[in-house]
Structures are given as structure tokens and as C-alpha cells.
mmCIF file with all atom_site columns, C-alpha atoms and ligand atoms in Angstrom:
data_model
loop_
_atom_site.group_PDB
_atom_site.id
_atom_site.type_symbol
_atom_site.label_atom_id
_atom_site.label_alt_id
_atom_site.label_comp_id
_atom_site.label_asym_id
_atom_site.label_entity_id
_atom_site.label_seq_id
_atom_site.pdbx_PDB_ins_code
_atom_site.Cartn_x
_atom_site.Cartn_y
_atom_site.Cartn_z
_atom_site.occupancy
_atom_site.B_iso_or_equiv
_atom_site.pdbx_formal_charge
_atom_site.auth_seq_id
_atom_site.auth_comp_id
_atom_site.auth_asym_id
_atom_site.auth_atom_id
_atom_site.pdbx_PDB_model_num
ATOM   1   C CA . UNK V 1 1   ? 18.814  -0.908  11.067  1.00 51.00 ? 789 UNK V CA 1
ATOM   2   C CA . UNK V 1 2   ? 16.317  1.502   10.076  1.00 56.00 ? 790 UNK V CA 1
ATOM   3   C CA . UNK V 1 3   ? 13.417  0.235   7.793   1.00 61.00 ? 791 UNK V CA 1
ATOM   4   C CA . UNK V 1 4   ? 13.604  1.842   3.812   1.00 75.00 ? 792 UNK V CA 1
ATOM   5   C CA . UNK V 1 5   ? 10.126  3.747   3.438   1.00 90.00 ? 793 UNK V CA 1
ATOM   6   C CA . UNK V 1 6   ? 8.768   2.636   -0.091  1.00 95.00 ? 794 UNK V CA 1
ATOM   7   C CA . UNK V 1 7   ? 5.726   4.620   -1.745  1.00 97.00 ? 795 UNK V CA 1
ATOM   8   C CA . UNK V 1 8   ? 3.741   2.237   -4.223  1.00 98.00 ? 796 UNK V CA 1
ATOM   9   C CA . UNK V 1 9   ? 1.145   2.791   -7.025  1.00 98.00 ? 797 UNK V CA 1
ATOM   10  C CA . UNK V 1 10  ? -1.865  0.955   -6.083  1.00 98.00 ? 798 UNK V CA 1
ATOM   11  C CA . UNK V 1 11  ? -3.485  1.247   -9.694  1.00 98.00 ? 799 UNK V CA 1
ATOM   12  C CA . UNK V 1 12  ? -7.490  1.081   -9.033  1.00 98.00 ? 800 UNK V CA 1
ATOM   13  C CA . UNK V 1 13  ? -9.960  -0.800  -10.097 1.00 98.00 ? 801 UNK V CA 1
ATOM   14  C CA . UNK V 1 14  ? -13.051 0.068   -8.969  1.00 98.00 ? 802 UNK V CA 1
ATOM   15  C CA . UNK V 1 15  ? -14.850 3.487   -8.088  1.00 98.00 ? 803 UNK V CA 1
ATOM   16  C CA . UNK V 1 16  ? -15.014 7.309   -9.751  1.00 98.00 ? 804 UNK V CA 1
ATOM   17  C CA . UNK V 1 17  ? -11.554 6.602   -10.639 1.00 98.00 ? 805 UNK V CA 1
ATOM   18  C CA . UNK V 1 18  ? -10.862 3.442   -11.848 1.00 98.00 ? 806 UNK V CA 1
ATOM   19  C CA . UNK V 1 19  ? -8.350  2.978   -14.754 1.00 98.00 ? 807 UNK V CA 1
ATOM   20  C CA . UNK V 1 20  ? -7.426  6.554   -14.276 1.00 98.00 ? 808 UNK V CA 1
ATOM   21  C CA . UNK V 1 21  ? -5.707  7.107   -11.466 1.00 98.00 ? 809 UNK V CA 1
ATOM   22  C CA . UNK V 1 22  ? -3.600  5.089   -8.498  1.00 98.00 ? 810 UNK V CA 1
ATOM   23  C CA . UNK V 1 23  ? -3.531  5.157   -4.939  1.00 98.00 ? 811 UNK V CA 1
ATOM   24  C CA . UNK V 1 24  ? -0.694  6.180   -3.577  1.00 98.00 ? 812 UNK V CA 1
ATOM   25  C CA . UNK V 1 25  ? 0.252   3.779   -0.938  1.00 98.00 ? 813 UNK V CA 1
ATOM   26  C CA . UNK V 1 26  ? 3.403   4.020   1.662   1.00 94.00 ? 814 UNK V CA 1
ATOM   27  C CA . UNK V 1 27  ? 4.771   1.002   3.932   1.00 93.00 ? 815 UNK V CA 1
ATOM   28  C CA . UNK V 1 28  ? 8.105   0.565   5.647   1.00 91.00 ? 816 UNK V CA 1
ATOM   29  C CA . UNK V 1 29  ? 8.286   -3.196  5.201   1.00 92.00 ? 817 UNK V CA 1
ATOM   30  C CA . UNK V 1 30  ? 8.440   -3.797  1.376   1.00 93.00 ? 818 UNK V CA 1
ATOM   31  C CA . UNK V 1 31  ? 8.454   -7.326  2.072   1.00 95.00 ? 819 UNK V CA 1
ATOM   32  C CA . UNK V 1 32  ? 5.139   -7.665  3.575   1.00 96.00 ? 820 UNK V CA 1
ATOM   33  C CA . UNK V 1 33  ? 3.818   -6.386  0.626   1.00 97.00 ? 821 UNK V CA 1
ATOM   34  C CA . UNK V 1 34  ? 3.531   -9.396  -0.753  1.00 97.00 ? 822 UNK V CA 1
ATOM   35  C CA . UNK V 1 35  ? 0.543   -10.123 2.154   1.00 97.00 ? 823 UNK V CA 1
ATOM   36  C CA . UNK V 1 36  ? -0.969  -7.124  1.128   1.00 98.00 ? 824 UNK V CA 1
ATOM   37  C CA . UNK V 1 37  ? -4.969  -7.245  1.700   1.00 98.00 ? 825 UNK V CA 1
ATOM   38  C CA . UNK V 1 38  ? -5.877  -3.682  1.808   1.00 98.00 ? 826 UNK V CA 1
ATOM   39  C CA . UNK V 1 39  ? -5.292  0.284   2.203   1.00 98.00 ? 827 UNK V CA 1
ATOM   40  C CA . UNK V 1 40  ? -6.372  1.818   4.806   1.00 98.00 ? 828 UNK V CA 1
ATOM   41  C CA . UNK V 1 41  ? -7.561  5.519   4.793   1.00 98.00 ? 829 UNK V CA 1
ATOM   42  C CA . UNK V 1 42  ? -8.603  8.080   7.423   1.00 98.00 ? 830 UNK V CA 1
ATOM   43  C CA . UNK V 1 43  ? -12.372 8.426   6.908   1.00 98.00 ? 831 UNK V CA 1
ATOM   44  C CA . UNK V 1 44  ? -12.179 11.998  7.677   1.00 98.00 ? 832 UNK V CA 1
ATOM   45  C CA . UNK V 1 45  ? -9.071  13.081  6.067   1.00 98.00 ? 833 UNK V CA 1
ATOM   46  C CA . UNK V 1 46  ? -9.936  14.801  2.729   1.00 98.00 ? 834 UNK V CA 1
ATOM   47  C CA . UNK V 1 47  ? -7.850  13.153  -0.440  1.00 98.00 ? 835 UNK V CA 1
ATOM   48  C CA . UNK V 1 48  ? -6.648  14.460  -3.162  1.00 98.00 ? 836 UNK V CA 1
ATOM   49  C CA . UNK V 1 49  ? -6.373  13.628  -7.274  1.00 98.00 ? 837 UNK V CA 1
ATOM   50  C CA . UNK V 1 50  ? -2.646  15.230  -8.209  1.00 98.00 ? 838 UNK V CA 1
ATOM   51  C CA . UNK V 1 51  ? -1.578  15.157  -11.370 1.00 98.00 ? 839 UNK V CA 1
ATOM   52  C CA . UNK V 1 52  ? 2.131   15.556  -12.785 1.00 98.00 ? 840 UNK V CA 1
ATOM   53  C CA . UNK V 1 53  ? 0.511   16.484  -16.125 1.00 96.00 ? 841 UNK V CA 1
ATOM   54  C CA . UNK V 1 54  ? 0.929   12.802  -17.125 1.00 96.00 ? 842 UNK V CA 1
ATOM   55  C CA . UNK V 1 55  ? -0.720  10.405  -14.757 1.00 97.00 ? 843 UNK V CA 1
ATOM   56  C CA . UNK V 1 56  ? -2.708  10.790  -11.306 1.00 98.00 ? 844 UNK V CA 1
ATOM   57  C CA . UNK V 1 57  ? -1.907  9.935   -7.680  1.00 98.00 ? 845 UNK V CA 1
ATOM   58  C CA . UNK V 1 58  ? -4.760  9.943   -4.610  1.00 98.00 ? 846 UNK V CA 1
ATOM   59  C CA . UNK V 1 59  ? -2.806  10.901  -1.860  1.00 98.00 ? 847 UNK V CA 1
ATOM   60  C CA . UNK V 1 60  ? -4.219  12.773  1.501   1.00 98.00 ? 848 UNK V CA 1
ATOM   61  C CA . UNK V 1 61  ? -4.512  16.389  1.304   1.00 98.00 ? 849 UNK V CA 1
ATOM   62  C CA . UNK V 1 62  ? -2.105  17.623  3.738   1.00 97.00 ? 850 UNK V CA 1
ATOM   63  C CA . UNK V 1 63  ? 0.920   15.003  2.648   1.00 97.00 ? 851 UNK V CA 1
ATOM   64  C CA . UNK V 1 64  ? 0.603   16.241  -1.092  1.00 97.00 ? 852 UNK V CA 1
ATOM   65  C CA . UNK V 1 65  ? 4.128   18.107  -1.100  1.00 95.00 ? 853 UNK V CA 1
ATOM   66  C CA . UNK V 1 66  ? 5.828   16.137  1.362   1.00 94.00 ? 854 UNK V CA 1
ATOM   67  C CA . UNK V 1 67  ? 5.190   12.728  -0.777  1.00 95.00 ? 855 UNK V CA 1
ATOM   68  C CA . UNK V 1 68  ? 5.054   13.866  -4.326  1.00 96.00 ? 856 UNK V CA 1
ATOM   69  C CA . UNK V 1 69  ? 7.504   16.498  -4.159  1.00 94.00 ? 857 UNK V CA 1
ATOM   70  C CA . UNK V 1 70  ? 7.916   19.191  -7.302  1.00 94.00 ? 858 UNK V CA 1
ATOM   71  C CA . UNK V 1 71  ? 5.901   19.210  -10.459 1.00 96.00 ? 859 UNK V CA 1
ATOM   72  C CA . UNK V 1 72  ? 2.897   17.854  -8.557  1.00 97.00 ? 860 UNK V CA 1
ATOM   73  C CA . UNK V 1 73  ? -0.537  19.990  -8.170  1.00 97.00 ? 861 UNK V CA 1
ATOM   74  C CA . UNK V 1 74  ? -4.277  19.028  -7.237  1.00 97.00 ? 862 UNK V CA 1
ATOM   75  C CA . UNK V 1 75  ? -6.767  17.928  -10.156 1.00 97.00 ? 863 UNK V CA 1
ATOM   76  C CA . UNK V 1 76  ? -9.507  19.743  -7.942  1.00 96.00 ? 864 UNK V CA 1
ATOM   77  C CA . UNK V 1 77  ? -10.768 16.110  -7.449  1.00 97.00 ? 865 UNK V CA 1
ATOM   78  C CA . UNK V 1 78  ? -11.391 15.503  -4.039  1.00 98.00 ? 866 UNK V CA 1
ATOM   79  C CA . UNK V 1 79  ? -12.837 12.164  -1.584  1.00 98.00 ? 867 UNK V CA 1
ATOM   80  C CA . UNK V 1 80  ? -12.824 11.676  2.068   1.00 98.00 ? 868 UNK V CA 1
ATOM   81  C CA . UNK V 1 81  ? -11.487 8.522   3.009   1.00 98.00 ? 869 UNK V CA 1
ATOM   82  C CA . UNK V 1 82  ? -15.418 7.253   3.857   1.00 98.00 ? 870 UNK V CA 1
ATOM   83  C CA . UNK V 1 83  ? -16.213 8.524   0.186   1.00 98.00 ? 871 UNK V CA 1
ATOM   84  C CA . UNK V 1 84  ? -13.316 5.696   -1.165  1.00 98.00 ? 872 UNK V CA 1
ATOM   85  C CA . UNK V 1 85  ? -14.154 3.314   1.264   1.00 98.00 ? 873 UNK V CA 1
ATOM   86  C CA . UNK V 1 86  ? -13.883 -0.278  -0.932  1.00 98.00 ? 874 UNK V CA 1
ATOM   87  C CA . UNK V 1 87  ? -12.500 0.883   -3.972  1.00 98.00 ? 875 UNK V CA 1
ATOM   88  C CA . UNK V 1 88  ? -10.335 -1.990  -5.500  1.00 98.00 ? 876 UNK V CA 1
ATOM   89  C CA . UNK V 1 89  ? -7.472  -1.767  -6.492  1.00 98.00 ? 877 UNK V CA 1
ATOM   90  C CA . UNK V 1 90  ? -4.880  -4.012  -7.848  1.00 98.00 ? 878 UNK V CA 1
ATOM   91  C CA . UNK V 1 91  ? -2.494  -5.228  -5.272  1.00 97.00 ? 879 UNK V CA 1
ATOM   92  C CA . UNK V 1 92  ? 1.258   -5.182  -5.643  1.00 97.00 ? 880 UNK V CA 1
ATOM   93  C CA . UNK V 1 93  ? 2.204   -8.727  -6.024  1.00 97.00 ? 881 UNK V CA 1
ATOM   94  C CA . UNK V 1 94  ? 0.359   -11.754 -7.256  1.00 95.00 ? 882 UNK V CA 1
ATOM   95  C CA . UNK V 1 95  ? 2.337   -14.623 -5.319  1.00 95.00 ? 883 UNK V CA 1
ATOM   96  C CA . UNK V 1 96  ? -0.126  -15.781 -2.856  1.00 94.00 ? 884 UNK V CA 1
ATOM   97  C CA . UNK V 1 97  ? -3.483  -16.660 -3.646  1.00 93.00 ? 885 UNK V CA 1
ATOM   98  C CA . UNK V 1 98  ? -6.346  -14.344 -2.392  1.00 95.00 ? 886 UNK V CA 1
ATOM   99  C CA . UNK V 1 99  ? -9.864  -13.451 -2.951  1.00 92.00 ? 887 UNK V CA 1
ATOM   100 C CA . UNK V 1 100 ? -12.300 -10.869 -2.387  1.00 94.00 ? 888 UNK V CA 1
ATOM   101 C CA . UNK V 1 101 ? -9.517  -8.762  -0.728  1.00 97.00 ? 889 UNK V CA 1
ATOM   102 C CA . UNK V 1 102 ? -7.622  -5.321  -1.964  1.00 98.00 ? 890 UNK V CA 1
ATOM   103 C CA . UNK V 1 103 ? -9.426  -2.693  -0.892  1.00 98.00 ? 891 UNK V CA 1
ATOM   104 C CA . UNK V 1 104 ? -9.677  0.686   0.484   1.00 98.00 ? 892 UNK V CA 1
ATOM   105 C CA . UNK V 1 105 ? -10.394 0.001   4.334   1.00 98.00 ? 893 UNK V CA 1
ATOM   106 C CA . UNK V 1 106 ? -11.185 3.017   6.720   1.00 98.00 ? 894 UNK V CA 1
ATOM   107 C CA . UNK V 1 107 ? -9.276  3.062   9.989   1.00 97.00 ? 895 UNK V CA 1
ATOM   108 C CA . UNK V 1 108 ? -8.953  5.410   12.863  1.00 96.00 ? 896 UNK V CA 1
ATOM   109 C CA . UNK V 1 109 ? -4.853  5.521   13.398  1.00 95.00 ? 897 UNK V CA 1
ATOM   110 C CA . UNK V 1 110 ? -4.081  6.599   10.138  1.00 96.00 ? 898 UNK V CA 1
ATOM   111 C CA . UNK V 1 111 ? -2.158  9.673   10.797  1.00 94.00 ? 899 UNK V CA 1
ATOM   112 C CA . UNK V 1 112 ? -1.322  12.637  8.047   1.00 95.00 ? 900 UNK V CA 1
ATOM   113 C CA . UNK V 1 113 ? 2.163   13.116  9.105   1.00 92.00 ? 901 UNK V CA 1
ATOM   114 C CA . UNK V 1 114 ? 4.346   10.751  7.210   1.00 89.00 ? 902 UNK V CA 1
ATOM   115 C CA . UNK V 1 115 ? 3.931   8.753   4.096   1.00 93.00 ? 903 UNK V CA 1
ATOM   116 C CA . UNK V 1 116 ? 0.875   9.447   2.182   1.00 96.00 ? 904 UNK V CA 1
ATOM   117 C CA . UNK V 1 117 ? -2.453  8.976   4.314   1.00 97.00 ? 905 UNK V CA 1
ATOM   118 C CA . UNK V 1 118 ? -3.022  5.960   2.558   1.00 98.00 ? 906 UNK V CA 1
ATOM   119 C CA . UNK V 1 119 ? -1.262  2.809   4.389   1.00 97.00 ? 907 UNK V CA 1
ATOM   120 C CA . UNK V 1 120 ? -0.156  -0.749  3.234   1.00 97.00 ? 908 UNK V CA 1
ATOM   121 C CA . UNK V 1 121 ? -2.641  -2.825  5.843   1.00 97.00 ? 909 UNK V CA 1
ATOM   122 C CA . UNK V 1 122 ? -0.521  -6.783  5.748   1.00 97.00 ? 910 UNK V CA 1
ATOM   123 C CA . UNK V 1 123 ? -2.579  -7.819  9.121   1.00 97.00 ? 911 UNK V CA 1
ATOM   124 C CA . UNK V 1 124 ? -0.157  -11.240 9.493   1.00 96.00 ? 912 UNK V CA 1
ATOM   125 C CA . UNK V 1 125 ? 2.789   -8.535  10.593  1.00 96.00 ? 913 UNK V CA 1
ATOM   126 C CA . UNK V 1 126 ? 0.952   -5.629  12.427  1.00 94.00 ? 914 UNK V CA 1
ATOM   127 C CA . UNK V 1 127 ? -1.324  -5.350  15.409  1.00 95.00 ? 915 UNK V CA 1
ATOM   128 C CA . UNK V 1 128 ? -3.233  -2.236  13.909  1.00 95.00 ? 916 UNK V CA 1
ATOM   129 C CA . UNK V 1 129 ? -3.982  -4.125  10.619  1.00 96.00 ? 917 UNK V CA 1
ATOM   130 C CA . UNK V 1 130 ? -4.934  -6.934  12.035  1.00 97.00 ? 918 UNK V CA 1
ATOM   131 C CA . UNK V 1 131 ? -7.598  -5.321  13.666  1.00 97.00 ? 919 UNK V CA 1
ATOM   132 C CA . UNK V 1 132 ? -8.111  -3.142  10.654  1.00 97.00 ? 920 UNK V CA 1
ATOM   133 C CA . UNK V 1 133 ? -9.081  -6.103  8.248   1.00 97.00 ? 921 UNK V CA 1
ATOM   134 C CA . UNK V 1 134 ? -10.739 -8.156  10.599  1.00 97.00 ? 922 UNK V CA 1
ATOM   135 C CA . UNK V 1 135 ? -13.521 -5.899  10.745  1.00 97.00 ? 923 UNK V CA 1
ATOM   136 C CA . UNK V 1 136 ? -13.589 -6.411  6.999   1.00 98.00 ? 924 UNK V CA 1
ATOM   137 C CA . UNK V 1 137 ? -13.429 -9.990  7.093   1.00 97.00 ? 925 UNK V CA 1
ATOM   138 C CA . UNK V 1 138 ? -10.321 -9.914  5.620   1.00 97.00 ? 926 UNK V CA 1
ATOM   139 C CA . UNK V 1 139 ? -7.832  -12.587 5.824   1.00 96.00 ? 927 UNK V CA 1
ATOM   140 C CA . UNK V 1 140 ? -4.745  -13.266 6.770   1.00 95.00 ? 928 UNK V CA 1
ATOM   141 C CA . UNK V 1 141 ? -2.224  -13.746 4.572   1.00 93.00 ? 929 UNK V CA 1
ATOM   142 C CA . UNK V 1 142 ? 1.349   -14.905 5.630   1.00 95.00 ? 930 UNK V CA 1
ATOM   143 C CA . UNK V 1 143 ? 3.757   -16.972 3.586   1.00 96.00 ? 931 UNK V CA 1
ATOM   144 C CA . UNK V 1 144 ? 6.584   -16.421 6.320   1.00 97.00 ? 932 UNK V CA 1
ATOM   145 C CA . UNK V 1 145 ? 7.503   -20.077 7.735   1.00 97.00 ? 933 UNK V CA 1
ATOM   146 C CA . UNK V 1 146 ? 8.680   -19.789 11.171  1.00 96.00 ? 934 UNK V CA 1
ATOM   147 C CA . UNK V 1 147 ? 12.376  -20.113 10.812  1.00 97.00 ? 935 UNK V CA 1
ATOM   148 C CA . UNK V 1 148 ? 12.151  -16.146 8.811   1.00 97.00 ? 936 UNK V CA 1
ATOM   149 C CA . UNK V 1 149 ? 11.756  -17.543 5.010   1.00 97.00 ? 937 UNK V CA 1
ATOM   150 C CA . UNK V 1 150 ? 9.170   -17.207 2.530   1.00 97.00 ? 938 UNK V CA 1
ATOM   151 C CA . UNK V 1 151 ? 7.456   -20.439 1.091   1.00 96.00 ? 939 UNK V CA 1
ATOM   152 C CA . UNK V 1 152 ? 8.837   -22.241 -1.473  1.00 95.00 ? 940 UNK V CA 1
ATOM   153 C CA . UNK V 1 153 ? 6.788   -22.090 -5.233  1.00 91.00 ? 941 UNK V CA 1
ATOM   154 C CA . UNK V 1 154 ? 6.889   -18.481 -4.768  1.00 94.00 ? 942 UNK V CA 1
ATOM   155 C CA . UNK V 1 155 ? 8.133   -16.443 -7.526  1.00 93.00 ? 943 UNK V CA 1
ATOM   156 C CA . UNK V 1 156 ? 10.883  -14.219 -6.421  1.00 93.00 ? 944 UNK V CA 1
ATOM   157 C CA . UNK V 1 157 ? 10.836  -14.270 -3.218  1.00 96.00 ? 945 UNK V CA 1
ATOM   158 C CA . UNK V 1 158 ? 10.665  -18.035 -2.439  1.00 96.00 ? 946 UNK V CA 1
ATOM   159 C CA . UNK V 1 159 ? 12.923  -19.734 0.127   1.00 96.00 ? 947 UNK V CA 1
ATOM   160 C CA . UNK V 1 160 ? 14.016  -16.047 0.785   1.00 96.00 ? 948 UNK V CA 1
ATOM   161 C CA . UNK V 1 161 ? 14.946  -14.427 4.289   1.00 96.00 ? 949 UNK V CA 1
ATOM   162 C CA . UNK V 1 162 ? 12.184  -12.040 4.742   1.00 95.00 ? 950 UNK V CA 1
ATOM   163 C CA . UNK V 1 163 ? 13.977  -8.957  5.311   1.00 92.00 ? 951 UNK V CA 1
ATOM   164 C CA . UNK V 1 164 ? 16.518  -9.726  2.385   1.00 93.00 ? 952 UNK V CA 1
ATOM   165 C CA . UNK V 1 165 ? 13.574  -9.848  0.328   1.00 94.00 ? 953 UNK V CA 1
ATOM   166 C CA . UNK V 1 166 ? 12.986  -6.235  0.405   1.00 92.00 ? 954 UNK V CA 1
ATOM   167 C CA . UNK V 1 167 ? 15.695  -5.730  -2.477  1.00 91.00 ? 955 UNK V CA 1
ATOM   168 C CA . UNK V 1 168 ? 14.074  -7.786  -4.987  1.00 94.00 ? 956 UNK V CA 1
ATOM   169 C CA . UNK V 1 169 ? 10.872  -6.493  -4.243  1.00 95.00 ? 957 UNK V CA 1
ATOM   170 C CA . UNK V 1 170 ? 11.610  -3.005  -4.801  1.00 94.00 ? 958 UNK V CA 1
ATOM   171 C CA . UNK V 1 171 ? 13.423  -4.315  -8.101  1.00 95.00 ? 959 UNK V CA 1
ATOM   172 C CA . UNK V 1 172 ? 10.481  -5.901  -9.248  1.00 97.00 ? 960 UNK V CA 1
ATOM   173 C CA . UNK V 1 173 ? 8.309   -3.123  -8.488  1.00 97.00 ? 961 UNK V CA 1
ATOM   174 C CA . UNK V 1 174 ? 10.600  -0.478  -10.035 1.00 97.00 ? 962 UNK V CA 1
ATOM   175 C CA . UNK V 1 175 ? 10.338  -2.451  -13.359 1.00 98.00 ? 963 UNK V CA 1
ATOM   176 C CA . UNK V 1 176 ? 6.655   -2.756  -13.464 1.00 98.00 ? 964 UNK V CA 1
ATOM   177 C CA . UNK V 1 177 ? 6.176   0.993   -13.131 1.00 97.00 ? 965 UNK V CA 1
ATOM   178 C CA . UNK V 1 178 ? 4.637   0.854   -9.549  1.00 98.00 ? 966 UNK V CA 1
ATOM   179 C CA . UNK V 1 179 ? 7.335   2.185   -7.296  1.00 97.00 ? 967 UNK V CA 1
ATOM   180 C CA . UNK V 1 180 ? 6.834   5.887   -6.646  1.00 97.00 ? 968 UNK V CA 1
ATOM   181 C CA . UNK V 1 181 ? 9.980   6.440   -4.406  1.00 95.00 ? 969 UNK V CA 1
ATOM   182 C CA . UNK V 1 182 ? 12.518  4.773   -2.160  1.00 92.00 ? 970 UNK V CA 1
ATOM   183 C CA . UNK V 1 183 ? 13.970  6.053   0.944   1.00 88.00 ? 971 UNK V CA 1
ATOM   184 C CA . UNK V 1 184 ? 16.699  3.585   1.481   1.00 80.00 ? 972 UNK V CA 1
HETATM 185 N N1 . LIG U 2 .   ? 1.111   -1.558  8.001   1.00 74.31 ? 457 LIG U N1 1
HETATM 186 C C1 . LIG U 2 .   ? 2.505   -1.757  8.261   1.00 74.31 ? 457 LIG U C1 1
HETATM 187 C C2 . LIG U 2 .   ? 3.354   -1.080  7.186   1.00 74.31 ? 457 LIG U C2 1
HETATM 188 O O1 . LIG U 2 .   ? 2.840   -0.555  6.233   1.00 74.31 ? 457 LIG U O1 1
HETATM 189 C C3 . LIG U 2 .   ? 2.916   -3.222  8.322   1.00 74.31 ? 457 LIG U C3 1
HETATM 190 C C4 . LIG U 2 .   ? 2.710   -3.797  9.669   1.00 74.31 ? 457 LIG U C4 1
HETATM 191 C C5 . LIG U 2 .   ? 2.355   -4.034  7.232   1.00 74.31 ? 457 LIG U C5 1
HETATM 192 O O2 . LIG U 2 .   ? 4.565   -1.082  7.256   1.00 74.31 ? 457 LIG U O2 1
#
């Protein structure tokens, strides 16, 4: 089974760009998005501000075509990954409680060859991001019981196989505006 790749509008909160533009965040487990505590950036990988004309996307420089595809240029706008370092943004879902988390985090292993420079950090499900956040003091956030299901009391995904999750997920985020693109 191969993982769907989902790319997810991170819309942020804090910083030069805040209320204007999103991050553009990529992850190929949609259903650990919902322990999402941060995204973590290259801090020397230069990113960009595109624009389809309508609404803008922070994406690294080098992935700009590859993610966004047609119709998509540069603003001119441009931060290295140190530069966004802590910009807040507002994280995907709301289902689990957490403070003083969702954040742009800088890490070393973020490559510029898939996605968008800009990755989902969930550091209950990956070795990298639990590293990653730690350094942060981030915590970490996992509402998977042992036997593969998510917590009751919560929302959509409740009492849910993990990896059946995904579907909704993606649902949920296509209707709120947030999902970018799919690669089932
Ligand atoms: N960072 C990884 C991803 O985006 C996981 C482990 C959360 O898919």
C-alpha cells in the first residue's frame, strides 16, 4: 500500500505574513495530522510567497513548480527558513487539546526534493520529528490507543482505525478550503 501524499494550507498567524498568506505544508500520513505540533523548514533553504493571482502559498524555492503546478508565479517575497522560524500558524485540526504549539520549527533533514520544503512534524509517529520538537519543547501528541484506534470524544475520527481515517480527513479538509492537492 503506498501512502496518498496530501499538501495542506497551514493559514498563518503570526509573522510578516500573517492573515495573508499560508504555508504550504506536505505529509504522507493524513491521519497524523490530527497530532500536528509544528512545520518544519530548512533554515537555509530560501522560501518563496507564490501567488495564483488570488491567494498566497510559502513554499521552498526550488519545489515551486513541482507542488503548485500551472498558474503559479513568485510574489518576489522571499524568507529563509531561519527568517520564519516560529511563525504560528493555525493547525489543521482542533480535536486534541494543545498549547503553545504550531509553529514553524527549523530542522536539518528537510530535503527540497519532494513535497514542498515545508513538512508536517507529528513527533508521536516519526523518529525525525520527535527529535525535531523536542528541541522545541514541544509535546507529544498521540490519540492512537494501542490496539490502532483513535480515542473516543473525538470528532470525526473517534473510535476510528487510524489508517481508515485518512478518508475523512482529507474530506474534512477539502471542505474547509485547506487541502491543496491529493495524490491518492
Ligand atoms: N513527518 C511525517 C510526515 O509528514 C510523519 C512521521 C508525521 O508524514
Amino acid at each position: 500500500v503506498v501512502d496518498p501524499s496530501v499538501f495542506v494550507r497551514f493559514p498563518l498567524t503570526s509573522g510578516p505574513l500573517a492573515g495573508e498568506a499560508s504555508l504550504l505544508v506536505w505529509t504522507t500520513t493524513p491521519w497524523t495530522l490530527v497530532s500536528n505540533t509544528a512545520a518544519a523548514a530548512h533554515p537555509d533553504v530560501t522560501y518563496v510567497v507564490a501567488t495564483d493571482g488570488d491567494e498566497k502559498l510559502v513554499v521552498a524555492e526550488p519545489l515551486l513548480e513541482k507542488a503548485l503546478g500551472e498558474g503559479w508565479t513568485a510574489t518576489g517575497q522571499s524568507f529563509t527558513g531561519r527568517e520564519m522560524e516560529r511563525w504560528a500558524y493555525r493547525r489543521p485540526f482542533d480535536l486534541v487539546e494543545l498549547e503553545g504549539a504550531n509553529f514553524v520549527v527549523n530542522a536539518e533533514y528537510v530535503t527540497t526534493e519532494d513535497g514542498t520544503g515545508l513538512v508536517h512534524q507529528a513527533p508521536a509517529f516519526g523518529e525525525d520529528d520527535l527529535r525535531t520538537c523536542r528541541a522545541y519543547g514541544l509535546p507529544v501528541v498521540n490519540p492512537v490507543r494501542p490496539d490502532g484506534t483513535f480515542e473516543e470524544g473525538l470528532g470525526l475520527v473517534g473510535g476510528q482505525f487510524f489508517k481508515k481515517a485518512d478518508e475523512k480527513l482529507v474530506a474534512d479538509l477539502t471542505e474547509r478550503g485547506l487541502l491543496f492537492k491529493h495524490i491518492a
